[in-house]
GROMACS .gro file of C-alpha atoms in nm:
model
  179
    1UNK     CA    1  -1.085  -0.047  -0.346
    2UNK     CA    2  -1.209  -0.297  -0.607
    3UNK     CA    3  -1.458  -0.053  -0.762
    4UNK     CA    4  -1.193   0.218  -0.770
    5UNK     CA    5  -0.956  -0.015  -0.955
    6UNK     CA    6  -1.229  -0.132  -1.193
    7UNK     CA    7  -1.321   0.230  -1.273
    8UNK     CA    8  -0.957   0.324  -1.326
    9UNK     CA    9  -0.898   0.018  -1.547
   10UNK     CA   10  -1.205   0.106  -1.753
   11UNK     CA   11  -1.083   0.461  -1.809
   12UNK     CA   12  -0.734   0.332  -1.895
   13UNK     CA   13  -0.863   0.075  -2.146
   14UNK     CA   14  -1.088   0.328  -2.320
   15UNK     CA   15  -0.798   0.576  -2.348
   16UNK     CA   16  -0.569   0.306  -2.488
   17UNK     CA   17  -0.834   0.204  -2.740
   18UNK     CA   18  -0.900   0.563  -2.846
   19UNK     CA   19  -0.527   0.599  -2.920
   20UNK     CA   20  -0.515   0.304  -3.162
   21UNK     CA   21  -0.428   0.431  -3.511
   22UNK     CA   22  -0.674   0.329  -3.781
   23UNK     CA   23  -0.410   0.125  -3.963
   24UNK     CA   24  -0.333  -0.080  -3.649
   25UNK     CA   25  -0.678  -0.233  -3.590
   26UNK     CA   26  -0.591  -0.543  -3.792
   27UNK     CA   27  -0.250  -0.593  -3.624
   28UNK     CA   28  -0.186  -0.906  -3.421
   29UNK     CA   29  -0.159  -0.892  -3.042
   30UNK     CA   30   0.024  -1.110  -2.788
   31UNK     CA   31  -0.299  -1.298  -2.708
   32UNK     CA   32  -0.319  -1.436  -3.062
   33UNK     CA   33  -0.597  -1.217  -3.201
   34UNK     CA   34  -0.604  -0.877  -3.372
   35UNK     CA   35  -0.646  -0.544  -3.198
   36UNK     CA   36  -1.007  -0.518  -3.318
   37UNK     CA   37  -1.077  -0.872  -3.197
   38UNK     CA   38  -0.938  -0.781  -2.854
   39UNK     CA   39  -1.185  -0.493  -2.835
   40UNK     CA   40  -1.467  -0.720  -2.957
   41UNK     CA   41  -1.369  -0.974  -2.690
   42UNK     CA   42  -1.373  -0.713  -2.413
   43UNK     CA   43  -1.710  -0.578  -2.533
   44UNK     CA   44  -1.853  -0.931  -2.526
   45UNK     CA   45  -1.700  -0.984  -2.181
   46UNK     CA   46  -1.860  -0.664  -2.055
   47UNK     CA   47  -2.200  -0.776  -2.182
   48UNK     CA   48  -2.144  -1.118  -2.026
   49UNK     CA   49  -2.048  -0.957  -1.692
   50UNK     CA   50  -2.354  -0.733  -1.692
   51UNK     CA   51  -2.580  -1.031  -1.755
   52UNK     CA   52  -2.410  -1.251  -1.497
   53UNK     CA   53  -2.428  -0.981  -1.231
   54UNK     CA   54  -2.800  -0.944  -1.306
   55UNK     CA   55  -2.853  -1.311  -1.218
   56UNK     CA   56  -2.821  -1.487  -1.554
   57UNK     CA   57  -2.693  -1.843  -1.573
   58UNK     CA   58  -2.362  -1.905  -1.750
   59UNK     CA   59  -2.541  -2.014  -2.068
   60UNK     CA   60  -2.777  -1.714  -2.060
   61UNK     CA   61  -2.486  -1.476  -1.997
   62UNK     CA   62  -2.285  -1.613  -2.291
   63UNK     CA   63  -2.571  -1.632  -2.542
   64UNK     CA   64  -2.542  -1.430  -2.864
   65UNK     CA   65  -2.203  -1.271  -2.797
   66UNK     CA   66  -2.057  -1.358  -3.139
   67UNK     CA   67  -2.164  -1.052  -3.337
   68UNK     CA   68  -1.896  -0.783  -3.341
   69UNK     CA   69  -2.019  -0.428  -3.286
   70UNK     CA   70  -2.041  -0.188  -3.578
   71UNK     CA   71  -1.885   0.098  -3.383
   72UNK     CA   72  -1.627  -0.068  -3.162
   73UNK     CA   73  -1.528   0.241  -2.968
   74UNK     CA   74  -1.887   0.333  -2.887
   75UNK     CA   75  -1.965  -0.028  -2.794
   76UNK     CA   76  -1.662  -0.033  -2.565
   77UNK     CA   77  -1.765   0.290  -2.393
   78UNK     CA   78  -2.128   0.181  -2.354
   79UNK     CA   79  -2.057  -0.172  -2.230
   80UNK     CA   80  -1.782  -0.054  -1.995
   81UNK     CA   81  -2.025   0.192  -1.838
   82UNK     CA   82  -2.291  -0.079  -1.807
   83UNK     CA   83  -2.040  -0.317  -1.649
   84UNK     CA   84  -1.933  -0.058  -1.391
   85UNK     CA   85  -2.296   0.015  -1.308
   86UNK     CA   86  -2.367  -0.358  -1.272
   87UNK     CA   87  -2.073  -0.415  -1.039
   88UNK     CA   88  -2.169  -0.112  -0.831
   89UNK     CA   89  -2.524  -0.238  -0.775
   90UNK     CA   90  -2.469  -0.613  -0.769
   91UNK     CA   91  -2.571  -0.835  -0.481
   92UNK     CA   92  -2.223  -0.904  -0.348
   93UNK     CA   93  -2.337  -1.202  -0.143
   94UNK     CA   94  -2.479  -1.402  -0.436
   95UNK     CA   95  -2.276  -1.670  -0.611
   96UNK     CA   96  -2.225  -1.605  -0.980
   97UNK     CA   97  -2.258  -1.891  -1.227
   98UNK     CA   98  -1.942  -1.833  -1.429
   99UNK     CA   99  -1.864  -2.088  -1.704
  100UNK     CA  100  -1.547  -2.194  -1.518
  101UNK     CA  101  -1.734  -2.262  -1.192
  102UNK     CA  102  -1.954  -2.082  -0.942
  103UNK     CA  103  -1.761  -1.782  -0.810
  104UNK     CA  104  -1.812  -1.503  -0.561
  105UNK     CA  105  -1.822  -1.130  -0.629
  106UNK     CA  106  -1.455  -1.059  -0.537
  107UNK     CA  107  -1.337  -1.336  -0.770
  108UNK     CA  108  -1.542  -1.192  -1.055
  109UNK     CA  109  -1.402  -0.844  -0.991
  110UNK     CA  110  -1.053  -0.995  -1.013
  111UNK     CA  111  -1.140  -1.172  -1.340
  112UNK     CA  112  -1.284  -0.861  -1.502
  113UNK     CA  113  -1.010  -0.630  -1.372
  114UNK     CA  114  -0.748  -0.862  -1.518
  115UNK     CA  115  -0.938  -0.869  -1.846
  116UNK     CA  116  -0.939  -0.490  -1.875
  117UNK     CA  117  -0.578  -0.433  -1.767
  118UNK     CA  118  -0.413  -0.718  -1.956
  119UNK     CA  119  -0.614  -0.677  -2.275
  120UNK     CA  120  -0.540  -0.305  -2.261
  121UNK     CA  121  -0.173  -0.403  -2.263
  122UNK     CA  122  -0.233  -0.653  -2.547
  123UNK     CA  123  -0.395  -0.397  -2.773
  124UNK     CA  124  -0.124  -0.136  -2.714
  125UNK     CA  125   0.142  -0.393  -2.804
  126UNK     CA  126  -0.051  -0.473  -3.123
  127UNK     CA  127  -0.103  -0.106  -3.202
  128UNK     CA  128   0.261  -0.016  -3.141
  129UNK     CA  129   0.175   0.222  -2.856
  130UNK     CA  130   0.329   0.261  -2.511
  131UNK     CA  131   0.270  -0.059  -2.316
  132UNK     CA  132   0.358   0.072  -1.972
  133UNK     CA  133   0.091  -0.027  -1.724
  134UNK     CA  134  -0.061   0.227  -1.488
  135UNK     CA  135   0.140   0.157  -1.168
  136UNK     CA  136  -0.170   0.183  -0.948
  137UNK     CA  137  -0.354  -0.070  -1.165
  138UNK     CA  138  -0.056  -0.304  -1.180
  139UNK     CA  139  -0.012  -0.295  -0.802
  140UNK     CA  140  -0.383  -0.331  -0.731
  141UNK     CA  141  -0.429  -0.619  -0.974
  142UNK     CA  142  -0.116  -0.794  -0.847
  143UNK     CA  143  -0.244  -0.768  -0.490
  144UNK     CA  144  -0.564  -0.943  -0.598
  145UNK     CA  145  -0.394  -1.198  -0.826
  146UNK     CA  146  -0.086  -1.308  -0.632
  147UNK     CA  147  -0.271  -1.517  -0.372
  148UNK     CA  148  -0.449  -1.700  -0.656
  149UNK     CA  149  -0.160  -1.772  -0.894
  150UNK     CA  150  -0.171  -2.150  -0.858
  151UNK     CA  151  -0.549  -2.155  -0.896
  152UNK     CA  152  -0.519  -1.938  -1.210
  153UNK     CA  153  -0.255  -2.163  -1.360
  154UNK     CA  154  -0.464  -2.471  -1.285
  155UNK     CA  155  -0.747  -2.324  -1.495
  156UNK     CA  156  -0.518  -2.348  -1.798
  157UNK     CA  157  -0.607  -2.005  -1.934
  158UNK     CA  158  -0.325  -1.810  -1.771
  159UNK     CA  159   0.052  -1.820  -1.782
  160UNK     CA  160   0.228  -2.131  -1.660
  161UNK     CA  161   0.565  -1.978  -1.585
  162UNK     CA  162   0.683  -1.926  -1.231
  163UNK     CA  163   0.909  -1.638  -1.334
  164UNK     CA  164   0.933  -1.398  -1.045
  165UNK     CA  165   1.044  -1.114  -1.274
  166UNK     CA  166   1.237  -0.812  -1.167
  167UNK     CA  167   0.945  -0.571  -1.167
  168UNK     CA  168   0.589  -0.593  -1.051
  169UNK     CA  169   0.472  -0.533  -1.407
  170UNK     CA  170   0.687  -0.824  -1.534
  171UNK     CA  171   0.546  -1.058  -1.268
  172UNK     CA  172   0.192  -0.951  -1.347
  173UNK     CA  173   0.232  -0.996  -1.722
  174UNK     CA  174   0.396  -1.333  -1.659
  175UNK     CA  175   0.101  -1.443  -1.444
  176UNK     CA  176  -0.122  -1.375  -1.743
  177UNK     CA  177   0.105  -1.557  -1.988
  178UNK     CA  178   0.253  -1.245  -2.141
  179UNK     CA  179   0.616  -1.299  -2.036
   0.00000   0.00000   0.00000
């Protein structure tokens, strides 16, 4: 199920990014950076994930991720494909040395899935496009996230509200500080 969701989220994010009008790339997003910076961030995260899944330490995986790509869309496509390939062939029993702490494979899938889905939402808000989340992705991510809400909030990088929201999408966005 996790790989299916990750693949679907990848396809969704690429489609959302392809729909961004040229004039909207410098628009602000709900996560406090521009649309183009969201894409740069996801590209860097994909490279980081690929390195981490290959056995790199946290410092090795985060090295040299500051240079934005020249062709953002191509970089997104290429790094998304590499990330999917890395997850598909990763040693799922090995601990990963994430900068937040050592984590297992399912936790890293949850982190990266959230990154793709929520930043896809961020960039469509910034670009003025439809922000509706794919219901399958929202449900799948929520299923993975809900048992870990307190842990996520304790990390300080997610939403702090305990809003239960009226819809699954509202609860999910709230969990990621987008309420």
